Coordinates of C-alpha atoms and ligand atoms in Angstrom, one line a residue:
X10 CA 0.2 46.1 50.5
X11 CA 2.0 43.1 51.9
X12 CA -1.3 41.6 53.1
X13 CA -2.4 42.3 49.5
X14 CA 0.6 40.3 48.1
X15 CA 0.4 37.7 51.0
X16 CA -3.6 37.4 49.8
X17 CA -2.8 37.2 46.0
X18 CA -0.3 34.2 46.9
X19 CA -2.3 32.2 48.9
X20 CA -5.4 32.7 46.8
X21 CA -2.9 31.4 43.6
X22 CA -1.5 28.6 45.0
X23 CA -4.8 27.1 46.2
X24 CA -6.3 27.5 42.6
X25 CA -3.4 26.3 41.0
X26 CA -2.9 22.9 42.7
X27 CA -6.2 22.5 42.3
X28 CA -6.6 22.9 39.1
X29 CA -7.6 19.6 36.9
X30 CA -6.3 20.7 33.0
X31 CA -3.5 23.2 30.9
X32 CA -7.1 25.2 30.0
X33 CA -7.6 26.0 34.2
X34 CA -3.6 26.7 34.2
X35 CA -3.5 29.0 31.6
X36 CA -6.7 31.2 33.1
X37 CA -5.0 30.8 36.5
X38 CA -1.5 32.2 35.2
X39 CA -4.2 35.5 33.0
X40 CA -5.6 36.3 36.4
X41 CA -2.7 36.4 38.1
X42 CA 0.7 37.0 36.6
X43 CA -1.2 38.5 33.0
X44 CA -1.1 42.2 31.9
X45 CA -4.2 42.9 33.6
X46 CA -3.4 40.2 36.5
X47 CA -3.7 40.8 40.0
X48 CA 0.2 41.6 40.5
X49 CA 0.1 43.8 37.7
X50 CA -2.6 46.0 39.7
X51 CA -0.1 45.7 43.1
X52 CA 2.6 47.3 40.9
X53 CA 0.4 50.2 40.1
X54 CA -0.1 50.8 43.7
X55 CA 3.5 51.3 44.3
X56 CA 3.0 55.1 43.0
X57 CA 1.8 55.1 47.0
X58 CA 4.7 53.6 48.9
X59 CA 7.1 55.8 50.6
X60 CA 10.5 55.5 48.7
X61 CA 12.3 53.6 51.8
X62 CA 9.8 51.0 51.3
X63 CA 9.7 50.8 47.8
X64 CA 12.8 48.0 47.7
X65 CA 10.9 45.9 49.6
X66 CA 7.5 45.7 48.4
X67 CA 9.7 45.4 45.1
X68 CA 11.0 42.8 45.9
X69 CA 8.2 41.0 47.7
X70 CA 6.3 41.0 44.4
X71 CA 9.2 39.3 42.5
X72 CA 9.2 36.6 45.2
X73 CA 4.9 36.2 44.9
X74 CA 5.5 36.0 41.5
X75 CA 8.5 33.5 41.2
X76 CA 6.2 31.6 43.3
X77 CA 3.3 31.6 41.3
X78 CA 5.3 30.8 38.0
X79 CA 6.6 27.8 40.1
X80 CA 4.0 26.7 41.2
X81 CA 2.0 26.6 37.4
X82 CA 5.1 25.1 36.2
X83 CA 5.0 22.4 39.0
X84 CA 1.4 21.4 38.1
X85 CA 1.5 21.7 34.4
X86 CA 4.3 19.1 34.7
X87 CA 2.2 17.2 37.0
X88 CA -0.7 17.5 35.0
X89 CA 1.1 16.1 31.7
X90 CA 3.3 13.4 33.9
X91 CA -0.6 12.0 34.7
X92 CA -1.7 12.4 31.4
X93 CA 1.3 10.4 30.5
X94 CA 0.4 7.3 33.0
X95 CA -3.1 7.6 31.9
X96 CA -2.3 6.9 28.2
X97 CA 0.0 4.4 29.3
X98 CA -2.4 2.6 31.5
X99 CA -4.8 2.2 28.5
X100 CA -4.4 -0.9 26.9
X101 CA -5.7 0.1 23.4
X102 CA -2.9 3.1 23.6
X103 CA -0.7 1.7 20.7
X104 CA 2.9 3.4 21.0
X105 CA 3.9 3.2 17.3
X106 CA 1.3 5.5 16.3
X107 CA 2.5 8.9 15.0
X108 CA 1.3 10.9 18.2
X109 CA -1.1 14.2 17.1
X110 CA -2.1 15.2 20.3
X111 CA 0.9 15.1 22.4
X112 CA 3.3 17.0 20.8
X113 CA 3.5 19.1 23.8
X114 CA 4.8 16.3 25.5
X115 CA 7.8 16.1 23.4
X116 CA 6.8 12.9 21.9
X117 CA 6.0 14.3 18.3
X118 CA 6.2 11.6 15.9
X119 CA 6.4 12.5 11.9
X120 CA 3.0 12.6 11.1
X121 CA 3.0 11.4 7.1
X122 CA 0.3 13.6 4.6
X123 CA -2.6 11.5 3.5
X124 CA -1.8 12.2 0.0
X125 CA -4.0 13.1 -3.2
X126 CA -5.4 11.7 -6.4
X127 CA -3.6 13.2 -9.2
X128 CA -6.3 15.4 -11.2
X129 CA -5.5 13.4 -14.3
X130 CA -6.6 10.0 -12.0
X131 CA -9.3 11.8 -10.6
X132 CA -10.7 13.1 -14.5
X133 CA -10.0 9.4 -15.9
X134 CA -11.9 7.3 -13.0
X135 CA -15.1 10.3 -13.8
X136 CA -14.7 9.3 -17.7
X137 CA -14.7 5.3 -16.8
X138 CA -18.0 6.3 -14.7
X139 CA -19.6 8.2 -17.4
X140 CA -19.1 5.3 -20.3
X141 CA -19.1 2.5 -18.3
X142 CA -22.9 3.8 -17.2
X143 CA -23.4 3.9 -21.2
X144 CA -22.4 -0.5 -21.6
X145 CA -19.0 0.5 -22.6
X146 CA -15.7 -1.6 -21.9
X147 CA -12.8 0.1 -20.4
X148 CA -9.7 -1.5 -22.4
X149 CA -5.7 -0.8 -22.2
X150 CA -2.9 -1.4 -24.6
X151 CA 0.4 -1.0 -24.7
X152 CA 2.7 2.5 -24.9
X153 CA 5.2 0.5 -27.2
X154 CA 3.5 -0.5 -30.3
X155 CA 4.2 -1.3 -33.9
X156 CA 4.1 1.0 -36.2
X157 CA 0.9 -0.9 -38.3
X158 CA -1.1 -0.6 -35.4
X159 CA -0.3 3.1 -34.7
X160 CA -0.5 3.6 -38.6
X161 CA -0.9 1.3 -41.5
X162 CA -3.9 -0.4 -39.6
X163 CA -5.3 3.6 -39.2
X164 CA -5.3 4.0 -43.2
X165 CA -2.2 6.1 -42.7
X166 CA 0.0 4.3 -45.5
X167 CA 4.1 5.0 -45.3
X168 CA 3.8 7.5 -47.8
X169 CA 0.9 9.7 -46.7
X170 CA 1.4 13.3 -45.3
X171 CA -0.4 12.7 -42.4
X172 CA 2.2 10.6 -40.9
X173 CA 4.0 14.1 -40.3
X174 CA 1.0 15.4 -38.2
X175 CA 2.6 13.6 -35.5
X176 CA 6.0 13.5 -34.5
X177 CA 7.5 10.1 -33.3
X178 CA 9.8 8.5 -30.9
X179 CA 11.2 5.3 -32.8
X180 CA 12.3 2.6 -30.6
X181 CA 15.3 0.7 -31.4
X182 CA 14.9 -2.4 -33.1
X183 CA 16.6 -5.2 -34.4
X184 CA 16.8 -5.5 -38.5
X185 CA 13.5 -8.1 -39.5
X186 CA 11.5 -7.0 -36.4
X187 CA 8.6 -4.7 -36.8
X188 CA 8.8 -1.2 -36.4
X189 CA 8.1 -0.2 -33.3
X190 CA 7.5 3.8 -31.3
X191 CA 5.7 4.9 -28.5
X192 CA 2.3 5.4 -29.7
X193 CA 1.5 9.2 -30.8
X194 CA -2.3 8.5 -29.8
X195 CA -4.8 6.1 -28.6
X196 CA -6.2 5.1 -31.7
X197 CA -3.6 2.3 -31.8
X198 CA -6.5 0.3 -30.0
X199 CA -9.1 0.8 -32.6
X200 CA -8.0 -2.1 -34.6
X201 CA -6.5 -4.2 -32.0
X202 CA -10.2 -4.0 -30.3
X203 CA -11.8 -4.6 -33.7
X204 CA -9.5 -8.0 -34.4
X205 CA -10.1 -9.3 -30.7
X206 CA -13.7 -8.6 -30.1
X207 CA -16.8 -10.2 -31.2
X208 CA -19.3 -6.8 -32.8
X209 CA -21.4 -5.2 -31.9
X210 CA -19.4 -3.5 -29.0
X211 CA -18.1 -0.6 -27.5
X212 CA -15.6 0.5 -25.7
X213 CA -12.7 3.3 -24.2
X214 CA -8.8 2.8 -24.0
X215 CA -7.2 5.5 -22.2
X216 CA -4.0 6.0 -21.6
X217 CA -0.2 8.1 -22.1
X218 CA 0.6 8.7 -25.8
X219 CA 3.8 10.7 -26.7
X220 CA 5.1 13.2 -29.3
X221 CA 8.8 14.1 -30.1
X222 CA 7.9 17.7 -29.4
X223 CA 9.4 21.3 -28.8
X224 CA 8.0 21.4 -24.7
X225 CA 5.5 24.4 -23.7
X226 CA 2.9 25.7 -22.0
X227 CA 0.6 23.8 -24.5
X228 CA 2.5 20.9 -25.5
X229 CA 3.9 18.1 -23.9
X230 CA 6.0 15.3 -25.3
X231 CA 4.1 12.7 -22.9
X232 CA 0.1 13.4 -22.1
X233 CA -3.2 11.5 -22.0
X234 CA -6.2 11.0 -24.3
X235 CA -8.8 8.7 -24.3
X236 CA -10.1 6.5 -27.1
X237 CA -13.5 5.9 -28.0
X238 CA -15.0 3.3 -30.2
X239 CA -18.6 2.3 -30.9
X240 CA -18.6 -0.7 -33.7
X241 CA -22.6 -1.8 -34.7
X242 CA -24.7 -2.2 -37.7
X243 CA -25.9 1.6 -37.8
X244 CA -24.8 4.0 -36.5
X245 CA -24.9 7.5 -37.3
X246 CA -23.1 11.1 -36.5
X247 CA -25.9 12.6 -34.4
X248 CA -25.2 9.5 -31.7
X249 CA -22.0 10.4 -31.8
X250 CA -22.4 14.3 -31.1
X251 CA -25.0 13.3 -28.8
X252 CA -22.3 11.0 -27.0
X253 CA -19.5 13.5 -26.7
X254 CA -22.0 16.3 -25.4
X255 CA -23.3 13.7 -22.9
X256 CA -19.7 13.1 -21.8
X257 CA -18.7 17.0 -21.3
X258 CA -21.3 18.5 -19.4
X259 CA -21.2 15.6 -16.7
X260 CA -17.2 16.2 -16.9
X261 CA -17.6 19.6 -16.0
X262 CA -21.0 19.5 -14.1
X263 CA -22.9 22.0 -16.4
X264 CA -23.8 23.2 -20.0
X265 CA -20.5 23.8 -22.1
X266 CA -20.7 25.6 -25.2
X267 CA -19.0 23.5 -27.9
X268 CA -18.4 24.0 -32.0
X269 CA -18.0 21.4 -34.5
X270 CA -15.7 21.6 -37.8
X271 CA -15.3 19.4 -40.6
X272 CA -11.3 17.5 -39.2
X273 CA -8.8 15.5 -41.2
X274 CA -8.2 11.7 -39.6
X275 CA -7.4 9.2 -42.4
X276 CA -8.9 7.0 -40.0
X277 CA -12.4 8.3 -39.8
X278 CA -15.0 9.9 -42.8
X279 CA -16.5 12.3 -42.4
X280 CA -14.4 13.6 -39.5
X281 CA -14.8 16.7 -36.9
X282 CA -13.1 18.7 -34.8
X283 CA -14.9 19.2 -31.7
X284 CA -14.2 22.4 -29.6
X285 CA -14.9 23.6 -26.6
X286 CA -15.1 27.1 -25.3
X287 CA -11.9 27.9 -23.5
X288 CA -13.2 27.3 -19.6
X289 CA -9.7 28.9 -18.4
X290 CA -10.6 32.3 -20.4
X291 CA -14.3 32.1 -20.3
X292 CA -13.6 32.5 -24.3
X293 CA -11.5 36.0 -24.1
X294 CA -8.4 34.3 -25.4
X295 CA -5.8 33.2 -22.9
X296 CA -2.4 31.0 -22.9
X297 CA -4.1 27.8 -22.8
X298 CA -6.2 28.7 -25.9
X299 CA -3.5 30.1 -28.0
X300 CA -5.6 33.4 -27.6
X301 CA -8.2 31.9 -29.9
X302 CA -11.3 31.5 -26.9
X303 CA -11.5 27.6 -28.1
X304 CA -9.9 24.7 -27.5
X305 CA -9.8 21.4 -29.6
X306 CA -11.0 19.3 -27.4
X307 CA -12.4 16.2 -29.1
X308 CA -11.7 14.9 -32.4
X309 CA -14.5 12.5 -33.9
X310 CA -15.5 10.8 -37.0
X311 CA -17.1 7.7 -38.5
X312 CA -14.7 4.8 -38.7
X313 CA -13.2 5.0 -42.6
X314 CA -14.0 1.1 -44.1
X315 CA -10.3 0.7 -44.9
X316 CA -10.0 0.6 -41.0
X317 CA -12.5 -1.7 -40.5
X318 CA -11.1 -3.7 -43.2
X319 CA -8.0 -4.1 -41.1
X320 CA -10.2 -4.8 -38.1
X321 CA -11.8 -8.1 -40.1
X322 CA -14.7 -6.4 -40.3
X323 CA -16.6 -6.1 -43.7
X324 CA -17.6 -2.2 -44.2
X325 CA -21.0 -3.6 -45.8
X326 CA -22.0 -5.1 -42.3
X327 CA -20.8 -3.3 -40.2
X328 CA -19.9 0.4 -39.3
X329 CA -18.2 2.6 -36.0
X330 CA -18.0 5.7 -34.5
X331 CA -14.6 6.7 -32.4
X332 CA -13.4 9.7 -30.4
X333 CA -9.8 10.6 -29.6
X334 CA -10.8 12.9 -26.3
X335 CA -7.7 15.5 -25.5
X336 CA -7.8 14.4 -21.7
X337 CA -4.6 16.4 -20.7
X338 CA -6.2 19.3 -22.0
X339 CA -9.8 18.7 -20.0
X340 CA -8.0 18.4 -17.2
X341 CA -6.4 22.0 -17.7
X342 CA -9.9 23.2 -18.5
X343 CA -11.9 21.6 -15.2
X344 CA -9.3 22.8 -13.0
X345 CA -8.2 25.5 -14.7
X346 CA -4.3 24.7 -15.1
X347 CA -2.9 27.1 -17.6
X348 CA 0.2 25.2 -18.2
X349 CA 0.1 21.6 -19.2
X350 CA 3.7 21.2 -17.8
X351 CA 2.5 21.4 -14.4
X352 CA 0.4 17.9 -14.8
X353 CA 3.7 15.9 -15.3
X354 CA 6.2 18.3 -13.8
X355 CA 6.2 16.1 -10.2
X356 CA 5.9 19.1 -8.0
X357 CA 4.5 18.2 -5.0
X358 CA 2.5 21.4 -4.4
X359 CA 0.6 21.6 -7.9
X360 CA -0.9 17.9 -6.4
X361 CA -1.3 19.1 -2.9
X362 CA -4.0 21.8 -4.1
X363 CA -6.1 18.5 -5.2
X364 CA -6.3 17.1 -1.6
Ligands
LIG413 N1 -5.8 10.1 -32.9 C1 -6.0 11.4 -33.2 C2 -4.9 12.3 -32.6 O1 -4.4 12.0 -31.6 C3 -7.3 11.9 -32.6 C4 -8.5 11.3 -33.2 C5 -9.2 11.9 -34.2 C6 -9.0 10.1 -32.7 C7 -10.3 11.4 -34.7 C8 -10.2 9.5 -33.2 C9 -10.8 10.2 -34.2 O2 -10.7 8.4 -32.7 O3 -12.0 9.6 -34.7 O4 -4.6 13.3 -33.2

């Protein structure tokens, strides 16, 4: 038995001072000193030993073992202490980097998260793609506006009822100054694009609108949409339908089934709702579709010749189709986010799932 012991020892200490890496340790310290390990199978042989000598086999194998523990300890630090003076010795080793392989060293730096487009970034840059493919401009304008541009110049006089449709947030202003709100929609840009642009053209606007609205699942007071507008000499509703299908199925990479309606937009005549078949409920009704299976998606019209009008163009010469694309809500359908507060809502682990 102690020749046994004596054997195991010597055996161990050779292989462990020779070893070259943790990997060799850590199959070293199985073998020896692990469940199945060659002390382990000593131990069982104890059954054998007279009961005078027990004590001191007993504690012969506490001593082989201390020394084998030792002894990996010993080389594991030597092991990491070269390691150490190797990366050291390297001249490209750059000490201000955030370490990711040497944490066992107790160097561990804060290693920073790379970080994620925001779905709504990700949807927008696809859209830009899509129309910019199709000779469109991509355009901004402002979130404060006046209130001709976000009305009267849309042929939505003080006095009509559409006005209601949207809820607005007024912005202070100083008696003799314009009006002025954040803009309930995109179409702000429609005639701002008309007065500073030389026809025929086209061109998007995307950007944050806002509505002074009760908050829920399916409304926010502060979401996106994206504004279309195609201005020539003809141009007709099937090019427009044609567009807007064109547009969805290389949003969402495939066929979507889509319904049109007759809409009301003072702004455009004839005017449609476009729909889209709710992608979150495969059309079974679900929060996201207010249990209906659709989801206005896309309202669309020809441009109404009082708009042009306030565009300086003359309705005779010239005529437009434009889209006010729901882009808050096709972000929920492509990704499948059943609550639109989650786009704004900041939490760091509704973006982290887009990584
Ligand atoms: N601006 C409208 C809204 O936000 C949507 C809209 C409807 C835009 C029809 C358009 C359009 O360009 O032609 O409710």
């Amino acid at each position: 038995m102690f020749e046994r012991l004596d054997q195991i020892e010597g055996e161990a200490l050779v292989a462990i001072a020779a070893a070259t890496d943790e990997g060799v340790l850590r199959d070293l310290e199985v073998r020896f000193l692990g469940k199945k390990g060659a002390l382990t199978e000593v131990m069982k042989g104890m059954r054998d030993v007279a009961p005078a000598d027990k004590p001191k086999v007993g504690a012969r194998v506490n001593e082989v073992r201390a020394a084998v523990e030792g002894a990996i300890t010993t080389r594991r630090d030597a092991l990491e202490g070269e390691r150490i003076a190797r990366l050291s010795a390297d001249p490209d080793f750059d000490v201000s980097l955030p370490p990711f392989d040497v944490g066992r060293l107790g160097l561990e730096g804060r290693v920073g998260g790379v970080g994620a487009l925001h779905p709504l970034t990700r949807v927008t840059a696809h859209i830009e793609d899509v129309f910019r493919a199709m000779g469109f401009l991509l355009l901004d304008y402002p979130e404060v506006e006046s209130e001709f541009f976000n009305f009267d110049a849309l042929n939505i006089p003080a006095t009509h009822p559409a006005r209601d449709m949207q809820d607005t947030f007024w912005v202070e202003t100083p008696p003799g100054v314009d009006k002025q709100l954040l803009r309930t929609h995109t179409s702000t840009g429609q005639v701002r694009t008309m007065r500073a642009m030389k026809p025929p053209f086209r061109a998007i606007f995307p950007g944050r609108v806002f509505r002074y609205e009760e908050v829920d699942a399916s409304h926010e007071h502060t979401f996106h949409q994206v504004e279309g507008l195609m201005i020539d000499r003809k141009v007709s509703v099937a090019n427009l339908i044609y567009s807007m299908k064109t547009l969805l199925s290389e949003i969402f990479e495939r066929e979507v089934t889509i319904r049109l309606r007759p809409g009301y937009f003072p702004f455009v005549e004839p005017g449609f709702e476009l729909d889209i078949q709710c992608q979150v409920c495969g059309g079974k009704g679900c929060s996201v579709c207010k249990h209906s299976g659709w989801v206005e998606l896309l309202p669309c019209g020809l441009v109404h010749p009082n708009v042009l009008r306030h565009g300086g163009l003359d309705p005779n010469e010239w005529q437009g189709w434009a889209f006010g694309l729901g882009l808050s809500r096709l972000v929920m359908m492509k990704y499948q986010i059943e609550d639109i507060r989650h786009l704004l809502g900041g939490d760091l682990r509704f973006i982290q799932q887009f990584e």
